[in-house]
PDB file of C-alpha atoms in Angstrom:
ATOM      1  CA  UNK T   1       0.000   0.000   0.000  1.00 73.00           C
ATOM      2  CA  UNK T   2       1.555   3.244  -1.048  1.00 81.00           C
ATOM      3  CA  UNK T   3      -0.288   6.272   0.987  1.00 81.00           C
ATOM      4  CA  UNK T   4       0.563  10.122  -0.629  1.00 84.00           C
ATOM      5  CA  UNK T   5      -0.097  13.273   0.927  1.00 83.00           C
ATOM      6  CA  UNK T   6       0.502  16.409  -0.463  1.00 84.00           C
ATOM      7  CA  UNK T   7       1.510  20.083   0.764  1.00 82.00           C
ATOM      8  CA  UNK T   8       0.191  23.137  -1.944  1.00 82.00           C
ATOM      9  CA  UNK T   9       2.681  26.042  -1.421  1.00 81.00           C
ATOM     10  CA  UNK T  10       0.222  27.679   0.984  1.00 83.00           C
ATOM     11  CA  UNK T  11       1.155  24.753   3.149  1.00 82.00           C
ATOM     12  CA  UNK T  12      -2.665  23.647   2.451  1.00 85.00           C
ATOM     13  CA  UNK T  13      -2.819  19.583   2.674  1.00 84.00           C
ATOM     14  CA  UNK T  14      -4.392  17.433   0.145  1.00 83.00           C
ATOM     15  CA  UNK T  15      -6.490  14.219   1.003  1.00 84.00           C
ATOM     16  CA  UNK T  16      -4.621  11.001   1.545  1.00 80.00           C
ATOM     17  CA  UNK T  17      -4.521   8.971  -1.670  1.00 82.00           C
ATOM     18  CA  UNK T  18      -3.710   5.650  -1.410  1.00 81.00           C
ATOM     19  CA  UNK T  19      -2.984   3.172  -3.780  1.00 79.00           C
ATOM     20  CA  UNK T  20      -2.548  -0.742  -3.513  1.00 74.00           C
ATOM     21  CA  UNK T  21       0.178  -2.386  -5.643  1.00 70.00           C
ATOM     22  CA  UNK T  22      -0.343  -6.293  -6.491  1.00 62.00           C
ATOM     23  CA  UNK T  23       3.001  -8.027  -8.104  1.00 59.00           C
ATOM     24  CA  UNK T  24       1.193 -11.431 -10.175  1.00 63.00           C
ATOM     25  CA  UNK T  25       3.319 -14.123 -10.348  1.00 65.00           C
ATOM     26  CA  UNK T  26       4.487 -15.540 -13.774  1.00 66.00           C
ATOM     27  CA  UNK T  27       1.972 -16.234 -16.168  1.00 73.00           C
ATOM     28  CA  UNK T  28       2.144 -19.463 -17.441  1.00 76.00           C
ATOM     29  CA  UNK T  29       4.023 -20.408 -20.463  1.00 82.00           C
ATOM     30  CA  UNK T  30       2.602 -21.244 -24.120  1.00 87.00           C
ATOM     31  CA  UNK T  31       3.352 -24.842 -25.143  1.00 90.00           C
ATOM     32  CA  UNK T  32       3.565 -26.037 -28.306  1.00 92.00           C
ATOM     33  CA  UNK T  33       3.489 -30.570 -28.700  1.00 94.00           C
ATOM     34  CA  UNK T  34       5.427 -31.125 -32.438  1.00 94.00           C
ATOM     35  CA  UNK T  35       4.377 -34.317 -34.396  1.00 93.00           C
ATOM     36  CA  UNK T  36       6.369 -35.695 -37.001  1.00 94.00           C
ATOM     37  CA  UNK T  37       5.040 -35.683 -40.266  1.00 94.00           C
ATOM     38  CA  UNK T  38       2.734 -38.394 -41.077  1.00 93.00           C
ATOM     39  CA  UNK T  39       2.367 -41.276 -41.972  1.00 92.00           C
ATOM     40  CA  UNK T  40       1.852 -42.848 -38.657  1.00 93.00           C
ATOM     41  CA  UNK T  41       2.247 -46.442 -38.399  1.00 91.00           C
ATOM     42  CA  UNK T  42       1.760 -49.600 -35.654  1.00 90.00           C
ATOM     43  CA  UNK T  43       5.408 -50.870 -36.485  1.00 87.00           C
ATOM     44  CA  UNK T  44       7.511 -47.358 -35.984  1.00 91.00           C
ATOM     45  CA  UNK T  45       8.317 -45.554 -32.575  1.00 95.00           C
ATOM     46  CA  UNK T  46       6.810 -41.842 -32.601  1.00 96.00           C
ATOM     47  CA  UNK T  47       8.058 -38.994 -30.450  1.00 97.00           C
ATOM     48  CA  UNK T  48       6.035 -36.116 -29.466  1.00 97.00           C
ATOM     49  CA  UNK T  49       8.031 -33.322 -28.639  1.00 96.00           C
ATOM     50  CA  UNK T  50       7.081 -29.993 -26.565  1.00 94.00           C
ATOM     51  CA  UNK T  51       8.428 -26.669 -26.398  1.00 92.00           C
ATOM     52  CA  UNK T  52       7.616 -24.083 -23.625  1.00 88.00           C
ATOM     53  CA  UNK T  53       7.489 -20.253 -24.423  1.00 87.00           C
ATOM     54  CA  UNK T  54       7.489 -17.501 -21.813  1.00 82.00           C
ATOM     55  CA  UNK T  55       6.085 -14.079 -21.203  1.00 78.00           C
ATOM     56  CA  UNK T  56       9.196 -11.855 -22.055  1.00 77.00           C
ATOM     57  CA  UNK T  57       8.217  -9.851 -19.001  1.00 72.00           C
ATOM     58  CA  UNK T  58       7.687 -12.686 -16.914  1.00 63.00           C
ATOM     59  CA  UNK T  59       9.930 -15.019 -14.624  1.00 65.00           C
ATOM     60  CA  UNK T  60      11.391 -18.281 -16.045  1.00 68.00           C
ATOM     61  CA  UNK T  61       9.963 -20.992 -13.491  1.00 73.00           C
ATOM     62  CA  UNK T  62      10.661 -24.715 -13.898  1.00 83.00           C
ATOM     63  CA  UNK T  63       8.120 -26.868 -15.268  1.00 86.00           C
ATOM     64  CA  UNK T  64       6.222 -29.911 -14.630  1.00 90.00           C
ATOM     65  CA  UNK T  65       4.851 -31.793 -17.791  1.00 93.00           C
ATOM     66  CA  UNK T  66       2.445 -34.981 -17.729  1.00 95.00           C
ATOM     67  CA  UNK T  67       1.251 -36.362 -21.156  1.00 97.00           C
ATOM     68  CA  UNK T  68      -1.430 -38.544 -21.565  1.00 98.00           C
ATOM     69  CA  UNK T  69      -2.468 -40.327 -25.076  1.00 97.00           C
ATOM     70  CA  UNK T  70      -6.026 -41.693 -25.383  1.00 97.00           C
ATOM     71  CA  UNK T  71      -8.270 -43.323 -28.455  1.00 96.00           C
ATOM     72  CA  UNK T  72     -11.393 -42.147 -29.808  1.00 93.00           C
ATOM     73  CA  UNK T  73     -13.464 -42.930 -27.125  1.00 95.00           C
ATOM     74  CA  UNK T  74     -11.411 -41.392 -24.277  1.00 94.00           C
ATOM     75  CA  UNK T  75      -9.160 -45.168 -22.992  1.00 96.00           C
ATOM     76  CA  UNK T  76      -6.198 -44.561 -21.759  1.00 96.00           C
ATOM     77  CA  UNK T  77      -3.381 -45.726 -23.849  1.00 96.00           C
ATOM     78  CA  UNK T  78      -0.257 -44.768 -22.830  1.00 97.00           C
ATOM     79  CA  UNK T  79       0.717 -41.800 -19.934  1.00 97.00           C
ATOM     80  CA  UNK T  80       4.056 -39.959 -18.877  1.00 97.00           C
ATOM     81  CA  UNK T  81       6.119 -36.967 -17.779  1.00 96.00           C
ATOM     82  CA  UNK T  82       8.630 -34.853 -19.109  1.00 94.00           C
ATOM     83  CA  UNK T  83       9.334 -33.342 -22.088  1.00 94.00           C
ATOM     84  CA  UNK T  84       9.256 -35.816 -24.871  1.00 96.00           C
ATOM     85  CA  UNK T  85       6.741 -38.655 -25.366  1.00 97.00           C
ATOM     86  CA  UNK T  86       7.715 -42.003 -26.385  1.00 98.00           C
ATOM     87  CA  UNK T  87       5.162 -44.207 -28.311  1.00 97.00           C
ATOM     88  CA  UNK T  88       6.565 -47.952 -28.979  1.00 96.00           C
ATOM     89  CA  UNK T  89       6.005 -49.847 -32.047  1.00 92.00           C
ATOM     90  CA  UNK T  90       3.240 -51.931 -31.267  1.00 89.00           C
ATOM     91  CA  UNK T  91       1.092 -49.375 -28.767  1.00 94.00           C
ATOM     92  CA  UNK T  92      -1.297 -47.925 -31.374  1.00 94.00           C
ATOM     93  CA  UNK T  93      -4.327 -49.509 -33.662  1.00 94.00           C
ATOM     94  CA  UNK T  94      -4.406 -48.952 -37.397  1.00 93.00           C
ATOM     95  CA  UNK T  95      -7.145 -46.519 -38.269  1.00 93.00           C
ATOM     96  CA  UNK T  96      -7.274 -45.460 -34.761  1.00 95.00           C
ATOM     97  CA  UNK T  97      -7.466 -41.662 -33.749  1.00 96.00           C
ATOM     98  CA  UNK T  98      -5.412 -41.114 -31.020  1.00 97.00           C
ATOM     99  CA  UNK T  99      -5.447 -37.444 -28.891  1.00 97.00           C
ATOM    100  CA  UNK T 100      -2.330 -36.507 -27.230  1.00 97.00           C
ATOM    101  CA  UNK T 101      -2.634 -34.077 -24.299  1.00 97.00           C
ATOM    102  CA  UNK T 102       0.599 -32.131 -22.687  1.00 96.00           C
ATOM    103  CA  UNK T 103      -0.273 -30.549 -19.723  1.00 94.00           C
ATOM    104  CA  UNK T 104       2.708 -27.654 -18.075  1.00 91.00           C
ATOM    105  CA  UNK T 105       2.252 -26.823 -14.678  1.00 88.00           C
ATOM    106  CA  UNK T 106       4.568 -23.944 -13.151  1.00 83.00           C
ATOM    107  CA  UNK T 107       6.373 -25.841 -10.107  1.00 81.00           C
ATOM    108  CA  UNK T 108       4.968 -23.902  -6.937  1.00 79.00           C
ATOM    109  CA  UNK T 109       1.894 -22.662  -8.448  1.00 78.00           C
ATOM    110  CA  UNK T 110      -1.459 -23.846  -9.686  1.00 80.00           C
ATOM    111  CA  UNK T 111      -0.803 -21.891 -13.189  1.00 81.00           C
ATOM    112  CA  UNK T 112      -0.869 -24.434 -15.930  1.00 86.00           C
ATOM    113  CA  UNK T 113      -1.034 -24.768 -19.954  1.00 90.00           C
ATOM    114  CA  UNK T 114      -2.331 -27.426 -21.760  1.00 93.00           C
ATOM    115  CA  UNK T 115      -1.482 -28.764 -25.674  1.00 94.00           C
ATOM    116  CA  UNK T 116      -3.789 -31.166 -27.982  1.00 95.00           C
ATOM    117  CA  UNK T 117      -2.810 -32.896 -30.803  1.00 95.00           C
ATOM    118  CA  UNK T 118      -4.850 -34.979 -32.524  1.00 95.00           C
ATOM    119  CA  UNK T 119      -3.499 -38.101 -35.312  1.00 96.00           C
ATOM    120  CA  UNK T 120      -4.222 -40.725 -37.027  1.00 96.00           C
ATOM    121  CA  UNK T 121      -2.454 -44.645 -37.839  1.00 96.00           C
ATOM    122  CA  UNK T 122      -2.523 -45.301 -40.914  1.00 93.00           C
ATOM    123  CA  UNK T 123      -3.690 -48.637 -42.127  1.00 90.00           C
ATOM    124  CA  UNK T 124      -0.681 -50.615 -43.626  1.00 83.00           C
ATOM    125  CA  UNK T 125      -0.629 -52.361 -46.965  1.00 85.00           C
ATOM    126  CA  UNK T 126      -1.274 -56.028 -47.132  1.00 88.00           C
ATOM    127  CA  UNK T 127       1.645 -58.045 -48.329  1.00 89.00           C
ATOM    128  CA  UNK T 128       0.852 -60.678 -50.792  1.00 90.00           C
ATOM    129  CA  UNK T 129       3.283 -63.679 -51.292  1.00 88.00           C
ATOM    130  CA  UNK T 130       2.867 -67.121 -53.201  1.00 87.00           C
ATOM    131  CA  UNK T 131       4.031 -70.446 -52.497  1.00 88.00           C
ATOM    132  CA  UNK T 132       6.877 -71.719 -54.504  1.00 81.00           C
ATOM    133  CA  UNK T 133       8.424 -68.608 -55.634  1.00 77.00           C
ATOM    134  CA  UNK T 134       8.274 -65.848 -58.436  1.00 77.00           C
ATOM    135  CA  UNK T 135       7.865 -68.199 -61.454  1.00 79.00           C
ATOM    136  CA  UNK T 136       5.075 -71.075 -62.389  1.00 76.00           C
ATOM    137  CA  UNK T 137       5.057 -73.048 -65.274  1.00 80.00           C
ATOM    138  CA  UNK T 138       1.893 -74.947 -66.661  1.00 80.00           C
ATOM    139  CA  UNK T 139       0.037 -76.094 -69.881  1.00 82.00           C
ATOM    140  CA  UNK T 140      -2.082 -73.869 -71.272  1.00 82.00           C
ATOM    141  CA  UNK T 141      -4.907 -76.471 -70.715  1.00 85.00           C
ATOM    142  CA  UNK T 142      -4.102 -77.756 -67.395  1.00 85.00           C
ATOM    143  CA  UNK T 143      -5.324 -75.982 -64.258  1.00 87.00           C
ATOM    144  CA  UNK T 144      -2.873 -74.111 -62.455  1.00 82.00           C
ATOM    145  CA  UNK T 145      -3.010 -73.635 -58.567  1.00 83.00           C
ATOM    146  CA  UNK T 146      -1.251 -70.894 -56.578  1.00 85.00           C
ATOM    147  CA  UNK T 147      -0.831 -70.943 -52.514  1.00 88.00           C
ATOM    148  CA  UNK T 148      -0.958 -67.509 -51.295  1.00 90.00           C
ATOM    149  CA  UNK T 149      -0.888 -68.770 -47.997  1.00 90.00           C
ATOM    150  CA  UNK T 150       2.545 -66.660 -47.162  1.00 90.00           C
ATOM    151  CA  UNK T 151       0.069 -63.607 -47.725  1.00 90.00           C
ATOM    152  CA  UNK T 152      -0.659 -61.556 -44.463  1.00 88.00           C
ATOM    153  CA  UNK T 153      -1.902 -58.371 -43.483  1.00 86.00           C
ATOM    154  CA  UNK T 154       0.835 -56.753 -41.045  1.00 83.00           C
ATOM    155  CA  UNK T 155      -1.747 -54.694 -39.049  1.00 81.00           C
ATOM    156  CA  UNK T 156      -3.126 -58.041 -37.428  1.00 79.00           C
ATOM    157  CA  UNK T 157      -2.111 -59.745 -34.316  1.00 65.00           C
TER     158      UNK T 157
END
């Protein structure tokens, strides 16, 4: 509280004026969460990535960051802290849509920031083999059978 009096030069007084000063604390940062570019597949490891900006006029405070990655309907897939999320090979669904939250809390404060990203696995190719190799060799008359049993479709368990 800053209080002010005044004197004119008749030695007159003014009112008291007061005035209360508030210092906020820090606001909290902007965050940015950085995908690599697509496509997103079940059999490659994906990083999400998150960069913290603060207010120029504001105090640099040291952060807290929890991720958490859910599917469409809101399960829980995969959770963790830090700046950098790791997603294994094997973790997502083709044709899933996955949403990836980062949420920054300034350590000693309830300030935070939150990020959302939302992606989506892409369904993989199926890979079709035969039996027996590249070449087959039959009459023109006779019937001819190929074993594509080798074929399989890499998205499946």
């Amino acid at each position: 509280i800053v209080a002010v009096e005044a004197m004119s030069f008749l030695g007159a007084p003014s009112p008291l004026a007061t005035a209360v000063i508030i210092r906020r604390g820090s606001p909290p940062p902007l965050l940015s969460m950085d995908l690599p570019p697509p496509p997103y597949t079940t059999d490659k490891t994906i990083f999400l990535n998150s960069q913290a900006q603060f207010s120029a006029c504001g105090q640099r405070a040291s952060l807290g960051m929890t991720w958490t990655l859910q599917d469409r309907v809101g399960t829980l897939v995969l959770a963790g802290s830090g700046s950098t999320l790791k997603i294994n090979p094997g973790i997502l669904k083709a044709g899933e849509t996955y949403r990836a939250k980062l949420v920054a809390r300034l350590t000693g404060s309830d300030l935070s920031s939150t990020a959302l990203r939302s992606f989506k696995v892409a369904e993989s190719n199926l890979v079709a083999a035969v039996a027996g190799g590249l070449r087959a060799v039959s009459r023109s008359n006779a019937l001819l059978t190929l074993d594509a049993s080798p074929s399989y479709d890499p998205d499946a368990c």
